[in-house]
Amino acid sequence: MKTQVAIVGAGPAGLLLGHLLRAEGIDCVIVERASADYVLGRIRAGVLEQITVQLMERIGLDARMKAEGLPHDGFNLADGDRLIRIDIHALTGKRVMVYGQTELTRDLMAACEERGLQVVYDASDVTLHDVDSDSPSITYAKDGASHRIDARFICGCDGFHGPSRKAVPAAVGSAFELVYPFGWLGILADVPPCNHELIYANHERGFALASMRSETRSRYYVDVPVTEKVEDWPDERIWDELATRLGPEAAAHMTRGPSIEKSIAPLRSFVFEPMRHGSLFLAGDSAHIVPPTGAKGLNLAASDVHYLSSALIGYFKAADHDGIAGYSSRALARVWKSERFSWSLTKLMHRFPSDGAFERRMQLAELDYIAQSETARRAIAENYVGLPL
Ligand code: APR
Ligand code: PHB
C-alpha cells in the first residue's frame, strides 16, 4: 500500500491527526496494535483545554461533547481546611470542558469509516523502516499475512511504549525523566459529584482529587505509595480516605457508592527530544508524559497534533517546508511549559516521602499565598486552561 502519511497508534493523538489530515484531503492510514475495544478501555482523564475543544470543532466532531460535556469556569485547591477557588474564566476569559477523554476517543473512532480514515486494528510486529530517508515504510503482520505501507512521512502516535521513539537513533535522541514516589489510586462510581467543580487537595495524609464524568458519575483519586495494590483498597477505605483528605466541606457533600472501576497508575514526567527525525514525527505520549495533576496528557497531544497537522498540510498543499522543519522546536516549547506546570502542581499538592516539616510549611505557605493573591491565581489559571499556541 502507498499513502502520504502513515500514523502509528489509534489513540486520541493518532485519531485526531488522521481526521485533521483527511479533512484536507491528505491520504493517511493509521496502524494500531490493539483492538478498538482495547483502545476504548484505556483509563483516561476528563478535562479538555480549549485547544482540544477547538480541534474537535474544526473536524465537526464536537456535537456529543457539547451535549454531554460540562463547561467549567473554575476549579479548587484545598489545604485540608478550606477550598481555594481558581476562577479560571474571570482570570483568563477561558473555560475548560469536563468530558471523558475516552468519550472523545470514541467520537473520533466512530467517525473514521464515514470520513474515509482507514484504521488497521490488531496489527502486530509493527516496524518502522528508513525513517532517515524520503521514502520510509511501515511493515506489520495481520491475519497471518505480512503487510507494508510506503509513505512520505510516518507519525509516531504510539504512546510511551510504542516503537516510534525507539526508531530515533540513540546518538540523536535525548530523554529527560522524573519518576514520582507515588501513584494515583482512581475510583469511578455512579454517584453525584461532591462539588460542581474539581477539587485538588493537599492534606496531611496526602493528595486527593474530586472530579467527575457527568452530574451522576464521579471520578476520585488519592495518591498511594507505588508499592500499594488495588486489592489493599476496598471501596470503604477509599471513601474514608477521600472524606478526610478533601476536607469537611467536600466530605459533607460526598455520596458513597460501589466502584465500577478502580486502578492505580504510576506518575512520571518524561520528555524525548527531538520530536522529528528525518521523515518521522512524534506526537503525544510517544514523545512526552506528564503527571495527571494538571490534566495535560491529552491536551498536550492535541497541541502537538495542531502543530503537526498544520505542518503536513502546508507541505502537501503549499510545498511549504518550514512547518515540518520547525515542528519539533515549536512543539517542544509548549511541551516543556506544560511539563513545568504539571510538575510544579504535583510538587505543591503531594506529600513527598523525602519532604520534612519545612517542606510542608512551604506547601502551606504557597497555598496561603495563592488564596490571597490574584496574581498567583492568574498564573495557575492560565496554565490550567492551556497556554497560547
Ligand atoms: N504498533 C501500533 N500501535 C501501537 C504500538 C505498536 N507497536 N504500541 C502502542 N500502540 C498504540 C496503543 O495501543 C495506543 O492505542 O498506540 C496508541 C497510543 O495511544 P495513547 O497511549 O492513548 O497515547 P496518545 O494518543 O498520545 O494519547 C495522549 O491521551 O487520554 C490521554 O492519558 C492519555 O496521555 C495520554 C494522551
Ligand atoms: C479526571 O477526571 O480523571 C481527571 C481530572 C483532572 C486531572 C486528572 C484526572 O488533573
Coordinates of C-alpha atoms and ligand atoms in Angstrom, one line a residue:
M1 CA 0.0 0.0 0.0
K2 CA 1.2 3.6 -0.7
T3 CA 0.0 6.7 1.2
Q4 CA 1.1 10.2 2.1
V5 CA 1.2 9.9 5.9
A6 CA 1.4 6.6 7.9
I7 CA 0.3 7.1 11.5
V8 CA 1.3 4.5 14.2
G9 CA -1.2 4.4 17.0
A10 CA -5.0 4.9 17.1
G11 CA -5.3 6.7 20.5
P12 CA -6.5 10.3 20.7
A13 CA -3.3 11.7 19.1
G14 CA -3.3 9.4 16.1
L15 CA -7.1 9.6 15.5
L16 CA -7.2 13.4 15.9
L17 CA -4.2 13.8 13.5
G18 CA -5.8 11.4 11.0
H19 CA -9.1 13.3 10.9
L20 CA -7.4 16.7 10.5
L21 CA -5.3 15.4 7.6
R22 CA -8.3 13.6 5.9
A23 CA -10.4 16.8 6.3
E24 CA -7.8 18.4 4.0
G25 CA -7.8 15.5 1.5
I26 CA -4.4 14.2 2.6
D27 CA -4.1 10.4 2.3
C28 CA -3.2 8.7 5.6
V29 CA -3.5 5.3 7.2
I30 CA -3.5 4.5 11.0
V31 CA -1.9 1.2 12.1
E32 CA -2.9 0.2 15.6
R33 CA -1.5 -2.7 17.6
A34 CA -4.6 -3.4 19.7
S35 CA -8.4 -3.8 19.1
A36 CA -10.8 -0.8 19.0
D37 CA -12.3 -2.1 22.3
Y38 CA -8.8 -2.1 23.9
V39 CA -8.2 1.5 22.9
L40 CA -11.6 2.4 24.3
G41 CA -10.9 0.5 27.5
R42 CA -7.9 2.6 28.4
I43 CA -8.3 4.7 31.6
R44 CA -8.2 8.4 30.7
A45 CA -8.7 11.7 32.4
G46 CA -11.6 14.1 31.9
V47 CA -10.6 17.7 31.3
L48 CA -10.2 19.3 27.9
E49 CA -8.4 22.5 27.2
Q50 CA -9.8 25.0 24.7
I51 CA -7.3 23.8 22.0
T52 CA -8.7 20.3 22.2
V53 CA -12.3 21.5 22.0
Q54 CA -11.4 23.8 19.0
L55 CA -9.8 20.9 17.1
M56 CA -12.9 18.7 17.6
E57 CA -15.0 21.7 16.4
R58 CA -12.7 22.1 13.3
I59 CA -13.4 18.5 12.3
G60 CA -17.1 18.7 13.2
L61 CA -17.0 16.1 15.9
D62 CA -17.9 18.3 18.9
A63 CA -21.6 17.6 19.0
R64 CA -21.7 15.0 21.7
M65 CA -19.0 16.8 23.7
K66 CA -21.2 20.0 23.6
A67 CA -24.3 18.0 24.5
E68 CA -22.8 15.9 27.3
G69 CA -19.7 17.7 28.4
L70 CA -19.7 20.2 31.4
P71 CA -18.1 23.6 30.7
H72 CA -16.2 24.6 33.9
D73 CA -15.3 28.2 34.9
G74 CA -13.1 27.2 37.7
F75 CA -11.5 24.6 39.9
N76 CA -10.4 24.4 43.6
L77 CA -7.3 23.8 45.6
A78 CA -7.7 22.5 49.2
D79 CA -5.3 22.5 52.1
G80 CA -7.2 20.3 54.4
D81 CA -9.3 23.1 55.9
R82 CA -10.6 25.3 53.1
L83 CA -11.3 25.4 49.4
I84 CA -9.3 28.0 47.4
R85 CA -11.2 28.6 44.2
I86 CA -9.3 29.4 41.0
D87 CA -11.8 31.3 38.9
I88 CA -10.2 30.5 35.5
H89 CA -12.9 32.2 33.5
A90 CA -12.7 35.5 35.4
L91 CA -8.9 35.3 35.4
T92 CA -8.3 34.2 31.7
G93 CA -11.6 34.6 29.9
K94 CA -11.4 30.9 29.0
R95 CA -13.0 27.7 30.3
V96 CA -12.2 24.0 30.4
M97 CA -14.6 21.3 29.3
V98 CA -15.1 18.3 31.6
Y99 CA -15.7 15.4 29.2
G100 CA -14.3 11.9 29.4
Q101 CA -11.3 11.6 27.1
T102 CA -12.4 8.1 26.5
E103 CA -15.7 9.6 25.1
L104 CA -13.6 12.0 22.9
T105 CA -11.7 8.9 21.6
R106 CA -15.0 7.2 21.0
D107 CA -16.2 10.1 19.0
L108 CA -13.0 10.2 16.9
M109 CA -13.2 6.4 16.3
A110 CA -16.9 6.4 15.4
A111 CA -16.3 8.9 12.5
C112 CA -13.4 7.1 10.8
E113 CA -15.4 5.0 8.4
E114 CA -17.7 7.8 7.2
R115 CA -14.8 10.1 6.8
G116 CA -12.6 7.6 4.9
L117 CA -10.0 7.4 7.6
Q118 CA -8.5 3.9 7.4
V119 CA -7.5 2.3 10.7
V120 CA -5.9 -1.1 10.8
Y121 CA -6.5 -2.6 14.2
D122 CA -4.9 -5.8 15.6
A123 CA -1.6 -5.1 13.7
S124 CA 1.3 -7.0 15.2
D125 CA 5.1 -6.6 14.8
V126 CA 4.7 -3.0 13.6
T127 CA 8.1 -1.9 12.4
L128 CA 9.3 1.4 11.0
H129 CA 11.9 1.4 8.2
D130 CA 14.1 4.0 6.5
V131 CA 12.9 6.9 8.7
D132 CA 16.1 8.8 7.7
S133 CA 15.1 8.7 4.0
D134 CA 12.4 10.4 2.0
S135 CA 10.7 7.1 1.4
P136 CA 10.1 5.5 4.8
S137 CA 7.8 2.5 5.3
I138 CA 5.9 0.5 7.9
T139 CA 5.6 -3.3 8.0
Y140 CA 3.2 -5.2 10.1
A141 CA 1.5 -8.6 10.4
K142 CA -2.2 -9.2 10.5
D143 CA -4.4 -12.3 9.9
G144 CA -1.3 -14.4 9.2
A145 CA 0.0 -12.2 6.4
S146 CA 2.8 -9.5 6.2
H147 CA 1.9 -6.0 5.1
R148 CA 3.9 -3.0 4.0
I149 CA 2.9 0.7 3.8
D150 CA 5.1 3.1 1.9
A151 CA 4.6 6.7 2.9
R152 CA 6.3 10.1 2.6
F153 CA 6.1 10.7 6.4
I154 CA 5.5 8.5 9.4
C155 CA 3.8 10.0 12.5
G156 CA 4.5 8.1 15.8
C157 CA 1.4 8.4 17.9
D158 CA 2.0 5.1 19.6
G159 CA 2.3 6.2 23.2
F160 CA 5.0 5.8 25.8
H161 CA 5.6 2.1 25.0
G162 CA 5.4 2.2 21.2
P163 CA 8.2 1.6 18.6
S164 CA 8.4 5.1 17.0
R165 CA 10.5 6.9 19.6
K166 CA 12.9 3.9 19.5
A167 CA 13.3 4.4 15.8
V168 CA 15.2 7.7 16.5
P169 CA 18.9 6.8 16.7
A170 CA 20.3 6.9 20.2
A171 CA 23.0 9.3 19.1
V172 CA 20.3 11.8 18.1
G173 CA 17.7 11.4 20.8
S174 CA 17.7 12.7 24.4
A175 CA 15.3 11.6 27.1
F176 CA 14.5 13.6 30.3
E177 CA 12.6 11.7 33.1
L178 CA 11.4 12.1 36.6
V179 CA 9.6 9.2 38.3
Y180 CA 7.4 10.2 41.3
P181 CA 7.4 8.1 44.6
F182 CA 3.7 7.6 44.5
G183 CA 0.8 6.6 42.2
W184 CA -2.8 7.6 41.8
L185 CA -5.5 5.2 43.0
G186 CA -8.6 6.1 41.0
I187 CA -12.2 5.1 41.6
L188 CA -15.2 5.6 39.2
A189 CA -18.7 5.4 40.8
D190 CA -22.2 6.3 39.7
V191 CA -22.7 8.8 42.4
P192 CA -23.2 12.6 42.1
P193 CA -20.0 14.7 42.4
C194 CA -19.3 16.2 45.9
N195 CA -18.7 19.6 44.2
H196 CA -19.8 21.2 40.9
E197 CA -16.1 21.9 40.2
L198 CA -12.9 19.8 40.6
I199 CA -11.1 19.8 43.9
Y200 CA -7.3 19.1 44.2
A201 CA -6.5 18.6 47.9
N202 CA -3.1 18.5 49.7
H203 CA -3.9 17.1 53.2
E204 CA -1.5 15.9 56.0
R205 CA -2.4 12.4 54.9
G206 CA -1.7 13.1 51.2
F207 CA -3.3 14.1 47.9
A208 CA -6.9 13.7 46.7
L209 CA -8.8 14.8 43.6
A210 CA -12.6 15.0 43.3
S211 CA -13.5 15.0 39.6
M212 CA -16.5 13.8 37.5
R213 CA -17.7 12.4 34.2
S214 CA -21.3 13.8 34.5
E215 CA -23.7 15.0 37.1
T216 CA -24.4 11.4 38.1
R217 CA -20.9 9.8 37.7
S218 CA -17.9 10.8 39.8
R219 CA -14.2 10.2 39.4
Y220 CA -11.9 10.4 42.5
Y221 CA -8.2 9.8 43.2
V222 CA -5.9 9.5 46.2
D223 CA -2.2 9.2 46.0
V224 CA -0.7 6.0 47.4
P225 CA 2.9 4.6 47.7
V226 CA 4.0 2.8 44.5
T227 CA 4.1 -0.4 46.4
E228 CA 0.3 -0.5 47.1
K229 CA -2.0 -2.9 45.4
V230 CA -5.6 -2.2 44.4
E231 CA -6.8 -5.2 46.4
D232 CA -5.4 -3.5 49.5
W233 CA -8.0 -0.7 48.9
P234 CA -11.6 -1.8 49.4
D235 CA -14.1 0.8 48.4
E236 CA -14.9 1.9 52.0
R237 CA -11.2 2.5 52.7
I238 CA -11.0 4.8 49.7
W239 CA -14.2 6.7 50.6
D240 CA -12.9 7.2 54.2
E241 CA -9.6 8.5 52.9
L242 CA -11.2 10.8 50.3
A243 CA -13.6 12.3 53.0
T244 CA -10.5 13.0 55.2
R245 CA -8.2 14.4 52.6
L246 CA -10.8 16.5 50.7
G247 CA -11.8 18.3 53.8
P248 CA -15.0 18.8 55.8
E249 CA -16.9 20.9 53.2
A250 CA -16.4 18.3 50.4
A251 CA -16.9 15.4 52.7
A252 CA -20.3 16.7 53.8
H253 CA -21.5 16.6 50.2
M254 CA -19.8 13.3 49.2
T255 CA -22.0 10.5 48.1
R256 CA -20.5 7.0 48.5
G257 CA -21.3 4.1 46.2
P258 CA -19.8 0.9 44.7
S259 CA -16.8 1.4 42.4
I260 CA -17.3 0.5 38.8
E261 CA -13.6 0.9 38.0
K262 CA -10.7 1.0 40.4
S263 CA -7.0 1.2 39.4
I264 CA -3.5 2.5 40.4
A265 CA -1.5 4.5 37.8
P266 CA 2.2 5.5 38.3
L267 CA 3.3 9.1 37.8
R268 CA 6.2 10.3 35.8
S269 CA 7.4 13.4 33.9
F270 CA 9.1 12.5 30.6
V271 CA 10.2 14.3 27.5
F272 CA 12.0 13.0 24.4
E273 CA 13.9 15.3 22.1
P274 CA 13.8 15.8 19.1
M275 CA 10.1 15.2 18.1
R276 CA 11.2 14.9 14.5
H277 CA 13.9 12.7 12.9
G278 CA 14.1 12.7 9.1
S279 CA 10.6 11.6 7.9
L280 CA 9.5 10.5 11.3
F281 CA 7.4 12.8 13.6
L282 CA 6.5 12.1 17.2
A283 CA 3.2 13.4 18.8
G284 CA 1.5 12.7 22.1
D285 CA 2.7 10.2 24.7
S286 CA 5.3 8.8 22.3
A287 CA 7.3 12.0 23.0
H288 CA 6.2 13.1 26.5
I289 CA 4.4 12.1 29.6
V290 CA 3.1 14.4 32.4
P291 CA 1.7 13.5 35.8
P292 CA -2.1 13.8 35.7
T293 CA -2.1 16.6 38.2
G294 CA -2.6 19.3 35.6
A295 CA -4.8 17.2 33.2
K296 CA -2.3 17.9 30.5
G297 CA -1.8 14.5 28.8
L298 CA -4.4 14.5 26.1
N299 CA -4.3 18.3 25.8
L300 CA -0.6 18.3 25.1
A301 CA -1.1 15.6 22.5
A302 CA -3.7 18.0 20.9
S303 CA -1.3 20.8 20.7
D304 CA 1.3 18.5 19.1
V305 CA -1.3 17.4 16.6
H306 CA -2.3 21.0 15.9
Y307 CA 1.3 21.9 15.0
L308 CA 2.0 18.7 13.1
S309 CA -1.2 18.7 11.1
S310 CA -0.6 22.3 10.1
A311 CA 3.0 21.5 9.1
L312 CA 2.0 18.5 7.0
I313 CA -0.9 20.3 5.3
G314 CA 1.5 23.1 4.4
Y315 CA 3.9 20.6 2.9
F316 CA 1.4 18.7 0.8
K317 CA -0.8 21.6 -0.3
A318 CA 1.6 24.5 -0.5
A319 CA 5.0 22.9 -0.8
D320 CA 5.8 24.8 2.4
H321 CA 8.7 23.0 4.2
D322 CA 9.0 25.5 7.1
G323 CA 6.3 23.9 9.2
I324 CA 7.8 20.4 9.2
A325 CA 11.3 21.9 9.7
G326 CA 10.1 23.9 12.7
Y327 CA 7.7 21.3 14.2
S328 CA 10.0 19.8 16.8
S329 CA 11.2 23.1 18.4
R330 CA 7.7 24.6 18.2
A331 CA 6.0 21.6 19.9
L332 CA 8.7 21.2 22.5
A333 CA 8.5 24.8 23.6
R334 CA 4.9 24.2 24.7
V335 CA 5.6 20.6 26.0
W336 CA 8.3 21.9 28.4
K337 CA 6.0 24.7 29.7
S338 CA 3.2 22.1 30.3
E339 CA 5.7 19.7 31.9
R340 CA 6.8 22.5 34.2
F341 CA 3.2 23.3 35.3
S342 CA 2.3 19.7 35.8
W343 CA 5.5 19.1 37.8
S344 CA 5.0 22.2 39.9
L345 CA 1.3 21.5 40.7
T346 CA 2.4 17.9 41.6
K347 CA 5.1 19.3 43.9
L348 CA 2.6 21.7 45.5
M349 CA -0.2 19.2 46.1
H350 CA 1.5 16.0 47.1
R351 CA 3.3 14.9 50.3
F352 CA 6.7 13.6 49.1
P353 CA 8.3 10.9 51.4
S354 CA 11.6 12.9 51.3
D355 CA 9.8 16.1 52.5
G356 CA 10.2 17.2 56.1
A357 CA 8.4 19.7 58.3
F358 CA 10.0 22.6 56.5
E359 CA 8.8 21.5 53.0
R360 CA 5.3 21.0 54.5
R361 CA 5.3 24.6 55.7
M362 CA 6.5 25.7 52.3
Q363 CA 3.5 24.0 50.7
L364 CA 1.0 25.5 53.2
A365 CA 2.6 29.0 52.7
E366 CA 2.3 28.7 48.9
L367 CA -1.3 27.7 49.2
D368 CA -2.0 30.6 51.6
Y369 CA -0.2 32.9 49.1
I370 CA -2.4 31.6 46.3
A371 CA -5.5 32.2 48.4
Q372 CA -4.5 35.8 49.0
S373 CA -3.0 36.7 45.6
E374 CA -5.0 37.2 42.4
T375 CA -1.6 37.3 40.5
A376 CA -0.7 33.9 41.8
R377 CA -4.2 32.5 41.0
R378 CA -4.0 34.0 37.4
A379 CA -0.6 32.3 36.9
I380 CA -2.2 29.0 37.8
A381 CA -5.3 29.6 35.8
E382 CA -3.5 30.5 32.5
N383 CA -1.5 27.3 32.7
Y384 CA -4.5 25.1 33.7
V385 CA -6.7 26.3 30.7
G386 CA -3.7 25.9 28.4
L387 CA -1.0 28.4 27.3
P388 CA -1.4 30.1 24.0
L389 CA -0.3 28.0 20.9
Ligands
APR1 N1 2.0 -0.5 17.0 C1 0.9 0.1 16.8 N2 0.2 0.8 17.7 C2 0.8 0.8 18.9 C3 2.0 0.2 19.2 C4 2.6 -0.5 18.2 N3 3.8 -1.2 18.3 N4 2.4 0.4 20.5 C5 1.4 1.2 21.0 N5 0.4 1.4 20.1 C6 -0.9 2.1 20.3 C7 -1.5 1.8 21.6 O1 -2.2 0.6 21.6 C8 -2.4 3.0 21.8 O2 -3.7 2.8 21.3 O3 -0.7 3.5 20.2 C9 -1.7 4.1 20.9 C10 -1.2 5.2 21.8 O4 -2.3 5.9 22.4 P1 -2.2 6.6 23.8 O5 -1.3 5.8 24.7 O6 -3.6 6.9 24.3 O7 -1.4 7.9 23.5 P2 -1.8 9.3 22.8 O8 -2.7 9.0 21.7 O9 -0.6 10.0 22.6 O10 -2.8 9.9 23.9 C11 -2.3 11.0 24.6 O11 -4.4 11.0 25.9 O12 -6.1 10.2 27.4 C12 -4.8 10.7 27.3 O13 -3.6 9.9 29.1 C13 -3.7 9.8 27.8 O14 -1.7 11.0 27.9 C14 -2.5 10.2 27.0 C15 -3.0 11.1 25.9
PHB2 C1 -10.2 13.0 35.7 O1 -11.4 13.5 35.7 O2 -10.0 11.8 35.6 C2 -9.1 14.0 36.0 C3 -9.3 15.3 36.1 C4 -8.3 16.2 36.3 C5 -7.0 15.7 36.4 C6 -6.7 14.3 36.3 C7 -7.8 13.5 36.1 O3 -6.0 16.6 36.7

